[in-house]
mmCIF file with all atom_site columns, C-alpha atoms in Angstrom:
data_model
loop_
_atom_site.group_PDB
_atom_site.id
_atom_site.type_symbol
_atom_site.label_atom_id
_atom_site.label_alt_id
_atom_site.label_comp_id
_atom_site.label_asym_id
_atom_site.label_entity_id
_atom_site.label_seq_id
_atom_site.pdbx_PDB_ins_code
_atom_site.Cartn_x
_atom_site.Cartn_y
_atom_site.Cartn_z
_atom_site.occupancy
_atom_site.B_iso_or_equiv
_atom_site.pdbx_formal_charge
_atom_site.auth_seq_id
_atom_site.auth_comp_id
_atom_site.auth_asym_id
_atom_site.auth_atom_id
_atom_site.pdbx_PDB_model_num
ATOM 1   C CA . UNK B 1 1   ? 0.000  0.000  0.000   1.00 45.00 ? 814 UNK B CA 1
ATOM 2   C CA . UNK B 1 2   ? 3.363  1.996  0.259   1.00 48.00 ? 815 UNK B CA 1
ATOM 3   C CA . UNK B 1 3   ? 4.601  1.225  -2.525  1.00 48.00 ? 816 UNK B CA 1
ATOM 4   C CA . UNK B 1 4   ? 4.827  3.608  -6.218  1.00 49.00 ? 817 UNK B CA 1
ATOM 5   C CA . UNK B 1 5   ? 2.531  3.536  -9.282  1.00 50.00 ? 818 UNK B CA 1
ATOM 6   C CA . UNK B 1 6   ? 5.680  1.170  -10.778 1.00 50.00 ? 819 UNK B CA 1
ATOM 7   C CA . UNK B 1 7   ? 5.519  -1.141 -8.406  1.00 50.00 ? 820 UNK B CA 1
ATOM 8   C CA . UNK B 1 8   ? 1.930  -1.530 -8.309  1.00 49.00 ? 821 UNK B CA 1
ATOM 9   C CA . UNK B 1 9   ? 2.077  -2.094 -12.078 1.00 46.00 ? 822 UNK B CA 1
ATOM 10  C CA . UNK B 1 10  ? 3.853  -5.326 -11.300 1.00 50.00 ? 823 UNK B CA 1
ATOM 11  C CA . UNK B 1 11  ? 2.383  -8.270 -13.171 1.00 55.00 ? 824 UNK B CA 1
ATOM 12  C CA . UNK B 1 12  ? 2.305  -9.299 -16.814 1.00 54.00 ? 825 UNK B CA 1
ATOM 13  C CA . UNK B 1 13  ? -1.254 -8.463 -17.753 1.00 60.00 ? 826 UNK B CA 1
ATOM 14  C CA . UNK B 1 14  ? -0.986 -4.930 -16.462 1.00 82.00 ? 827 UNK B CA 1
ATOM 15  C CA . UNK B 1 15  ? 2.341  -4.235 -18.678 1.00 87.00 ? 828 UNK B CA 1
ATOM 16  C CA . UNK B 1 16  ? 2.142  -3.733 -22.501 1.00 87.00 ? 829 UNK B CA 1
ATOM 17  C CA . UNK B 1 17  ? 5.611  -5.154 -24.434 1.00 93.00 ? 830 UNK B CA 1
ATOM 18  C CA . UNK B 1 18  ? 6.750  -2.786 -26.933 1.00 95.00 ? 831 UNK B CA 1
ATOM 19  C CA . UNK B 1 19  ? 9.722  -1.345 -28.273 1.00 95.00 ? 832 UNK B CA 1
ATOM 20  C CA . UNK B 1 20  ? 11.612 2.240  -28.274 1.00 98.00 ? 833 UNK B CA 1
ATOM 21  C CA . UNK B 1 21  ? 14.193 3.029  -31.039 1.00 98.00 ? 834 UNK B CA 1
ATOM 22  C CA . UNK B 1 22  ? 17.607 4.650  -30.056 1.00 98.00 ? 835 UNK B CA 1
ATOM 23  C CA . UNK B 1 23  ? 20.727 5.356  -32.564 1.00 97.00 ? 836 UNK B CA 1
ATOM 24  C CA . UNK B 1 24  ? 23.663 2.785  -31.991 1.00 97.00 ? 837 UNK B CA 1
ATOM 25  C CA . UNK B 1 25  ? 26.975 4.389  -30.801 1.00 96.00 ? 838 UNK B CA 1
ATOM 26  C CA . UNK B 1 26  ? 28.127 4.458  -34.457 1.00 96.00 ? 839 UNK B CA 1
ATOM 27  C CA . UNK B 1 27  ? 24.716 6.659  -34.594 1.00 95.00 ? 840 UNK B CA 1
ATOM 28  C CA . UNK B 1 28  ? 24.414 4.684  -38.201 1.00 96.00 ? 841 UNK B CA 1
ATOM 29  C CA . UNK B 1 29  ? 21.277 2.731  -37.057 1.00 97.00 ? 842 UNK B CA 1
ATOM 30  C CA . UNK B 1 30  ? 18.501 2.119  -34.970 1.00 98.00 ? 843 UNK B CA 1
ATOM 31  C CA . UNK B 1 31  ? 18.490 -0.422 -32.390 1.00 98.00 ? 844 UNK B CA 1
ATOM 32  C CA . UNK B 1 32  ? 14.765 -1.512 -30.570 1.00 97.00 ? 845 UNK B CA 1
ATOM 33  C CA . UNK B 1 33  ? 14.588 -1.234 -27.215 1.00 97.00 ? 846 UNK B CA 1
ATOM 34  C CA . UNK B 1 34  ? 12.650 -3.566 -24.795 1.00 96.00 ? 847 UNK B CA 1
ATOM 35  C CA . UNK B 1 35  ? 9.668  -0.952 -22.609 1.00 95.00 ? 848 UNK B CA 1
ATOM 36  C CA . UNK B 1 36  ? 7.020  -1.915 -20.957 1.00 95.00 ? 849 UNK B CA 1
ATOM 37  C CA . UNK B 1 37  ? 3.775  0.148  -20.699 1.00 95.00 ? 850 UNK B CA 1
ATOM 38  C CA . UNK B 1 38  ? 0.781  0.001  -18.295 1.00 94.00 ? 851 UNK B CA 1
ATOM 39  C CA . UNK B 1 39  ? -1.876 -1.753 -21.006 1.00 91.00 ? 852 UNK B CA 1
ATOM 40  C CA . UNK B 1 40  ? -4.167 0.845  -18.893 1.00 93.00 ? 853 UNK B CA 1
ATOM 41  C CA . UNK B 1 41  ? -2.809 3.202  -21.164 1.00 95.00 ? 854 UNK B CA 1
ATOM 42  C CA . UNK B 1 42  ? -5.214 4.856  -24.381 1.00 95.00 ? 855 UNK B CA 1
ATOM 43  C CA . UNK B 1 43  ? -3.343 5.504  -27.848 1.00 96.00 ? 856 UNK B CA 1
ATOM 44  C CA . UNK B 1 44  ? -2.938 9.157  -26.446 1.00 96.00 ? 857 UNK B CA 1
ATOM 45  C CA . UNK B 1 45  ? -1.461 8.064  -23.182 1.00 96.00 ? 858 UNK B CA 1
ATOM 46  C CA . UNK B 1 46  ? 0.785  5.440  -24.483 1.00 97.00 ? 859 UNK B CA 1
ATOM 47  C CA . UNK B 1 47  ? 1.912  8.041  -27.631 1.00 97.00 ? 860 UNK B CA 1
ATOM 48  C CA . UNK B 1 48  ? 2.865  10.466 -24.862 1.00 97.00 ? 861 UNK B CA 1
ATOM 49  C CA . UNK B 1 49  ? 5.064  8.072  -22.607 1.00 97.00 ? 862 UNK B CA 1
ATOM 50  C CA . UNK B 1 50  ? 6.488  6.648  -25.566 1.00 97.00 ? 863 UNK B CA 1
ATOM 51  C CA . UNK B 1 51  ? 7.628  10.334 -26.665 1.00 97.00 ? 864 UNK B CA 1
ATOM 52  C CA . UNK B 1 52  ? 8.876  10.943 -23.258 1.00 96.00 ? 865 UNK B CA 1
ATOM 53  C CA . UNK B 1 53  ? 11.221 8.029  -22.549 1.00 97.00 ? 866 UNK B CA 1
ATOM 54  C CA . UNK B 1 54  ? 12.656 9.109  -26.338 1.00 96.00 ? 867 UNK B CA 1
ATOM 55  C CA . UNK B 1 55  ? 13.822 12.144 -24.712 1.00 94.00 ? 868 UNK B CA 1
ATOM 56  C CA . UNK B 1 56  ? 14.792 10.646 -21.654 1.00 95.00 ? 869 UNK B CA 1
ATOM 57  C CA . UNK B 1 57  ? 17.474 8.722  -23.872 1.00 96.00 ? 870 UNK B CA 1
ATOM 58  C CA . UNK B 1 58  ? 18.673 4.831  -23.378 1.00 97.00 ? 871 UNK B CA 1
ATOM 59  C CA . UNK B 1 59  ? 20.123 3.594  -19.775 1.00 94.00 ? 872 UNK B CA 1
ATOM 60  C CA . UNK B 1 60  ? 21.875 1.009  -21.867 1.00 95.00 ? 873 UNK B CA 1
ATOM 61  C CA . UNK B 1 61  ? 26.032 2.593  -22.496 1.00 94.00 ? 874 UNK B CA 1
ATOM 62  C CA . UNK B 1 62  ? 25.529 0.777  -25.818 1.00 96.00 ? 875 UNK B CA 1
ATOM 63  C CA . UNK B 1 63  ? 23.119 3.256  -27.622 1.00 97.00 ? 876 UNK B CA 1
ATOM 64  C CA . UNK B 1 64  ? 23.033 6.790  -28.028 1.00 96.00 ? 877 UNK B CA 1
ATOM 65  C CA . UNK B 1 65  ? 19.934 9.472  -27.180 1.00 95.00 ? 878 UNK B CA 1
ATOM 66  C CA . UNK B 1 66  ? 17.979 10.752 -30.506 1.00 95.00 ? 879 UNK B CA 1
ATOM 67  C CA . UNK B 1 67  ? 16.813 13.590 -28.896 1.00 92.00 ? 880 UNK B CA 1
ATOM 68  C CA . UNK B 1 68  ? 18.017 16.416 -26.940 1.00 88.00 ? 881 UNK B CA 1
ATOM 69  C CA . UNK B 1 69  ? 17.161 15.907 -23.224 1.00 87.00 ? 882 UNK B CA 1
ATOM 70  C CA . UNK B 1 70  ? 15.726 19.531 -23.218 1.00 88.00 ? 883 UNK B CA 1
ATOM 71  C CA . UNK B 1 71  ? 13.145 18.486 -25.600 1.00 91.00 ? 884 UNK B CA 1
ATOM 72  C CA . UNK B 1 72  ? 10.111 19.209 -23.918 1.00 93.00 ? 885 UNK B CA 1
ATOM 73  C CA . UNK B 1 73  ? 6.167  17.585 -25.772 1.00 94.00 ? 886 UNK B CA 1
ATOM 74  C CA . UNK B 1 74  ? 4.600  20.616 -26.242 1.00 95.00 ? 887 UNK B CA 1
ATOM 75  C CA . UNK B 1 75  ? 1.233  18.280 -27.396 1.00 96.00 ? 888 UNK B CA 1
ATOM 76  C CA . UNK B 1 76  ? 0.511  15.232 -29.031 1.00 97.00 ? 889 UNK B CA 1
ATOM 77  C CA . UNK B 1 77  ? -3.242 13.918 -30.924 1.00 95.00 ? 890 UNK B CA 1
ATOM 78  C CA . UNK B 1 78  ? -3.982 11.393 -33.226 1.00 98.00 ? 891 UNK B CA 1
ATOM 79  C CA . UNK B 1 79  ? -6.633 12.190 -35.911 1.00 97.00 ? 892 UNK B CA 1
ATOM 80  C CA . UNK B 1 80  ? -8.993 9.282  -36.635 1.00 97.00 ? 893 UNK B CA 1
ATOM 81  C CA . UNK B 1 81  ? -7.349 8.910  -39.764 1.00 97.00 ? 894 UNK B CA 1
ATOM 82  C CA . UNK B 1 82  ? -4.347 7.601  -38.493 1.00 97.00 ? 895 UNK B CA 1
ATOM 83  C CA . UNK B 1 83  ? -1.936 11.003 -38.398 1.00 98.00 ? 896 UNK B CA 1
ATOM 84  C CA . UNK B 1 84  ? -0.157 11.732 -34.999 1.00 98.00 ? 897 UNK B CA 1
ATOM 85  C CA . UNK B 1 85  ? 0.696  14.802 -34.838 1.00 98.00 ? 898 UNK B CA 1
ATOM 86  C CA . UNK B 1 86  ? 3.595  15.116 -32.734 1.00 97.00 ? 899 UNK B CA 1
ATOM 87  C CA . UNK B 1 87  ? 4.640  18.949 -31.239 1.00 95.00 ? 900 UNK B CA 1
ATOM 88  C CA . UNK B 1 88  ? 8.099  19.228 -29.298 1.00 92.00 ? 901 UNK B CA 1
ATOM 89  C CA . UNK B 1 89  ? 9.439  22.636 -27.912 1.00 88.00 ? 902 UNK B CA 1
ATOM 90  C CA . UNK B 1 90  ? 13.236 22.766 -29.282 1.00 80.00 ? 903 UNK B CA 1
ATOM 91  C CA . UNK B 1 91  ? 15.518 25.006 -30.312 1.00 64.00 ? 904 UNK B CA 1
ATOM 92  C CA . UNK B 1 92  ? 17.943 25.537 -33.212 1.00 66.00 ? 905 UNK B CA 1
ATOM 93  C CA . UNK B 1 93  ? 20.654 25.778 -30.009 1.00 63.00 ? 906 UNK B CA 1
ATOM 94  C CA . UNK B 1 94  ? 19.420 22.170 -29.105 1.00 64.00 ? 907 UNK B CA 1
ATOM 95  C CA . UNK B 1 95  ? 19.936 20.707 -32.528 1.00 68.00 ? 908 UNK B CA 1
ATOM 96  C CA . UNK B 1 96  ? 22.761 22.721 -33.760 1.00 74.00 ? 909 UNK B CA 1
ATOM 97  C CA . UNK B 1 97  ? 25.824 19.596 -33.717 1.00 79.00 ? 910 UNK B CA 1
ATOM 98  C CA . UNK B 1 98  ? 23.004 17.768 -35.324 1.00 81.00 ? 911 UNK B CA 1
ATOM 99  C CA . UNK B 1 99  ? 23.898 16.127 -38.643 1.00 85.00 ? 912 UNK B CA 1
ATOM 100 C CA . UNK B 1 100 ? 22.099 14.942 -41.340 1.00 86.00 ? 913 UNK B CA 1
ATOM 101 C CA . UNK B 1 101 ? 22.261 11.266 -39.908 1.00 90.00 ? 914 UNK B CA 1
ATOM 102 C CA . UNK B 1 102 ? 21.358 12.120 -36.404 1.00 90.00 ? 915 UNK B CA 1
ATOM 103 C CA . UNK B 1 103 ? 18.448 14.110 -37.498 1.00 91.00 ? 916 UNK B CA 1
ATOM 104 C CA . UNK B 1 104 ? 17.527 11.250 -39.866 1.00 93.00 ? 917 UNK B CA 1
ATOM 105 C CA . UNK B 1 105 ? 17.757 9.046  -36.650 1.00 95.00 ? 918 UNK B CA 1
ATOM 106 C CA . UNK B 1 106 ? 15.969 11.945 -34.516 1.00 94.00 ? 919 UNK B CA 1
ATOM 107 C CA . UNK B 1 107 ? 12.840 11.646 -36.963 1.00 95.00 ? 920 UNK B CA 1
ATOM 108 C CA . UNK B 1 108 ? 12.568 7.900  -37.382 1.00 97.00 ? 921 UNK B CA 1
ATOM 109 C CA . UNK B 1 109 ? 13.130 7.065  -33.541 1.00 97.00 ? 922 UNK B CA 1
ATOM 110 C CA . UNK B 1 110 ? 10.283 9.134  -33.091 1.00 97.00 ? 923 UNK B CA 1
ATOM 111 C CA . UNK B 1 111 ? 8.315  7.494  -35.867 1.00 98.00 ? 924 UNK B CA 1
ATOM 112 C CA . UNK B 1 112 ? 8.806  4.131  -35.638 1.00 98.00 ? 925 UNK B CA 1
ATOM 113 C CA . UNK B 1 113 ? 8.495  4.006  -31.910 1.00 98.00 ? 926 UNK B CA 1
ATOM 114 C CA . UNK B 1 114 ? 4.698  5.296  -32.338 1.00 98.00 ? 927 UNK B CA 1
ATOM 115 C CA . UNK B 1 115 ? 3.873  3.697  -35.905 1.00 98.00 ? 928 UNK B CA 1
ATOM 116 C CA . UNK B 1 116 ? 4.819  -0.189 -34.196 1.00 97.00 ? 929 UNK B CA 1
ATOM 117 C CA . UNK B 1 117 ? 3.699  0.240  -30.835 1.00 97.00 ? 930 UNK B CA 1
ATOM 118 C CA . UNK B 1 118 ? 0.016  2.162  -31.444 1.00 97.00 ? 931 UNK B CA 1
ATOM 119 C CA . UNK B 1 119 ? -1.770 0.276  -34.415 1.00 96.00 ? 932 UNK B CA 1
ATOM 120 C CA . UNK B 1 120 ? -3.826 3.217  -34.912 1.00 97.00 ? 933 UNK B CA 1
ATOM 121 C CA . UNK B 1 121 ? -0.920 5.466  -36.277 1.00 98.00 ? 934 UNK B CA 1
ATOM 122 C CA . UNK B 1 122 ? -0.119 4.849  -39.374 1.00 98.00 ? 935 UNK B CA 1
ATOM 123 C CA . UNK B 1 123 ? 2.166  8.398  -40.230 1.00 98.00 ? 936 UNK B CA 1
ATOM 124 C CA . UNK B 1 124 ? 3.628  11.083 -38.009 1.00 98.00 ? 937 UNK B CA 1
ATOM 125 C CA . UNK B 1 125 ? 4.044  14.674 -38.260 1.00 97.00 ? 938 UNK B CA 1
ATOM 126 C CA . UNK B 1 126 ? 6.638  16.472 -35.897 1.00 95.00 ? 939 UNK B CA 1
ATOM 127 C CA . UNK B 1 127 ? 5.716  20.036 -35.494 1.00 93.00 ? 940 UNK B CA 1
ATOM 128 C CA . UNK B 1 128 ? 7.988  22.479 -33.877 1.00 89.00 ? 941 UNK B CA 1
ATOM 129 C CA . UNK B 1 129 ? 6.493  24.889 -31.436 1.00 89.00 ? 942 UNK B CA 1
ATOM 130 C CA . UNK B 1 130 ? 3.725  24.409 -32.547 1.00 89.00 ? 943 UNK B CA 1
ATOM 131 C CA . UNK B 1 131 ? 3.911  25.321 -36.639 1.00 88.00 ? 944 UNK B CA 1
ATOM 132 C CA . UNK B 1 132 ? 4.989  23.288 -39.421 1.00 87.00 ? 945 UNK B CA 1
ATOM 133 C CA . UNK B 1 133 ? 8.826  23.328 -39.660 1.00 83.00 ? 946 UNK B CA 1
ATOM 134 C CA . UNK B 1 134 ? 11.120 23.261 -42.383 1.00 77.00 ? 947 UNK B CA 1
ATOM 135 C CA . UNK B 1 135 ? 13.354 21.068 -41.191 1.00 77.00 ? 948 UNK B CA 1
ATOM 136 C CA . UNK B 1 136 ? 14.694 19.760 -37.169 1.00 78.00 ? 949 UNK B CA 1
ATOM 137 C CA . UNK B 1 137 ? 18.443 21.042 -37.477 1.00 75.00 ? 950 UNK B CA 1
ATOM 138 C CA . UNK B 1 138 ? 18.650 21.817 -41.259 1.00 76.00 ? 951 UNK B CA 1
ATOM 139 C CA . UNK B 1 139 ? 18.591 18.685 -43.010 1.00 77.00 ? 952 UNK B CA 1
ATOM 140 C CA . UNK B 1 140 ? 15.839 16.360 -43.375 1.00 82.00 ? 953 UNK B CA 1
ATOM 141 C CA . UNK B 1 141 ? 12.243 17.928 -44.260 1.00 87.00 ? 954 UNK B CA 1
ATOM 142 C CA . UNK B 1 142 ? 9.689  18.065 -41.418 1.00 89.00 ? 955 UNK B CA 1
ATOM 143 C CA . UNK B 1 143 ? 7.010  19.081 -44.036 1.00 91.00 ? 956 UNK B CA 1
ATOM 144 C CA . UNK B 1 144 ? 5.519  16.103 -44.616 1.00 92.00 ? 957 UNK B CA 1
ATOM 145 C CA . UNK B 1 145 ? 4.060  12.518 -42.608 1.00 97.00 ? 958 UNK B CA 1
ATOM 146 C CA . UNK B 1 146 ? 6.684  9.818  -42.139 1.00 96.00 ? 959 UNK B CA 1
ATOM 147 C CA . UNK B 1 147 ? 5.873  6.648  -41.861 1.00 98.00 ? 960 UNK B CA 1
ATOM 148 C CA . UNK B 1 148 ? 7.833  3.557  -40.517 1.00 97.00 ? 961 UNK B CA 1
ATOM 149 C CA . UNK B 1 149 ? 11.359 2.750  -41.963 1.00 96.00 ? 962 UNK B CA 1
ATOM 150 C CA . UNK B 1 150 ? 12.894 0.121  -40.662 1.00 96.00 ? 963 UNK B CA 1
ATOM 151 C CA . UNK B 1 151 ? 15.792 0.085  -43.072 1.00 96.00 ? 964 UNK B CA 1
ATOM 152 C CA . UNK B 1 152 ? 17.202 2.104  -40.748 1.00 96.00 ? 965 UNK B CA 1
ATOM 153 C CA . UNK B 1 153 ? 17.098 -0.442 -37.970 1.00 96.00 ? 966 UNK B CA 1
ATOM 154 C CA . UNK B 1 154 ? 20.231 -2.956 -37.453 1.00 94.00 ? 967 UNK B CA 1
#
């Protein structure tokens, strides 16, 4: 009766299995990560934590963060249509030693953590501060929906 909302979530059917995508230390792919959910969690709920322990980054030495740890979800939805619309509060300071392949990784982590683990999502759209954005640090267009890629995962 003590004890935390994580330990209370304790046995199998009250955790959901899925996976989180991180860059490798080469940052040249994607590795999946192990997470487990509370299956009490809606599409919106679940989209949310999922975005959060992106940020958060790996606890595993052996992968690399996607996203800056300042990143802050500014708002997340899902249209019945199957678009998630994902809006993070960044900066150009925040992405600035971002290259072309880290914001490649940035953008896919992000996608293909939501696209596999919520069935309703079928693209995402990352907004910046709320507006469309040209691009995340300069490289890779923001303009459109992504959907999964898992060429990019080793």
């Amino acid at each position: 009766e003590n004890g935390t909302k994580e330990d209370r979530i304790s046995t199998a059917e009250d955790l959901f299995e899925g996976f989180v995508y991180y860059a490798d230390k080469q940052k040249t792919a994607l590795k999946s990560v192990n997470k487990r959910f509370a299956s009490t969690l809606d599409s919106h709920g679940l989209g949310l934590e999922i975005i959060k322990t992106l940020v958060k980054g790996p606890s595993l030495s052996s992968l690399e963060p996607t996203w800056p740890k300042e990143t802050k979800v500014n708002s997340f939805f899902i249209t019945d249509d199957g678009k998630a619309y994902v809006d993070l509060n960044t900066s150009r300071e925040m992405t600035e030693n971002m290259d072309t392949g880290d914001e490649l990784l940035a953008v896919y982590s992000m996608v293909n953590s939501l696209t596999l683990n919520i069935p309703e999502i079928k693209m995402v759209k990352i907004l910046i501060q709320g507006k469309d954005a040209v691009t995340l640090a300069g490289h890779i267009d923001l303009e459109y929906f992504y959907q999964t890629n898992m060429l990019i995962v080793k």
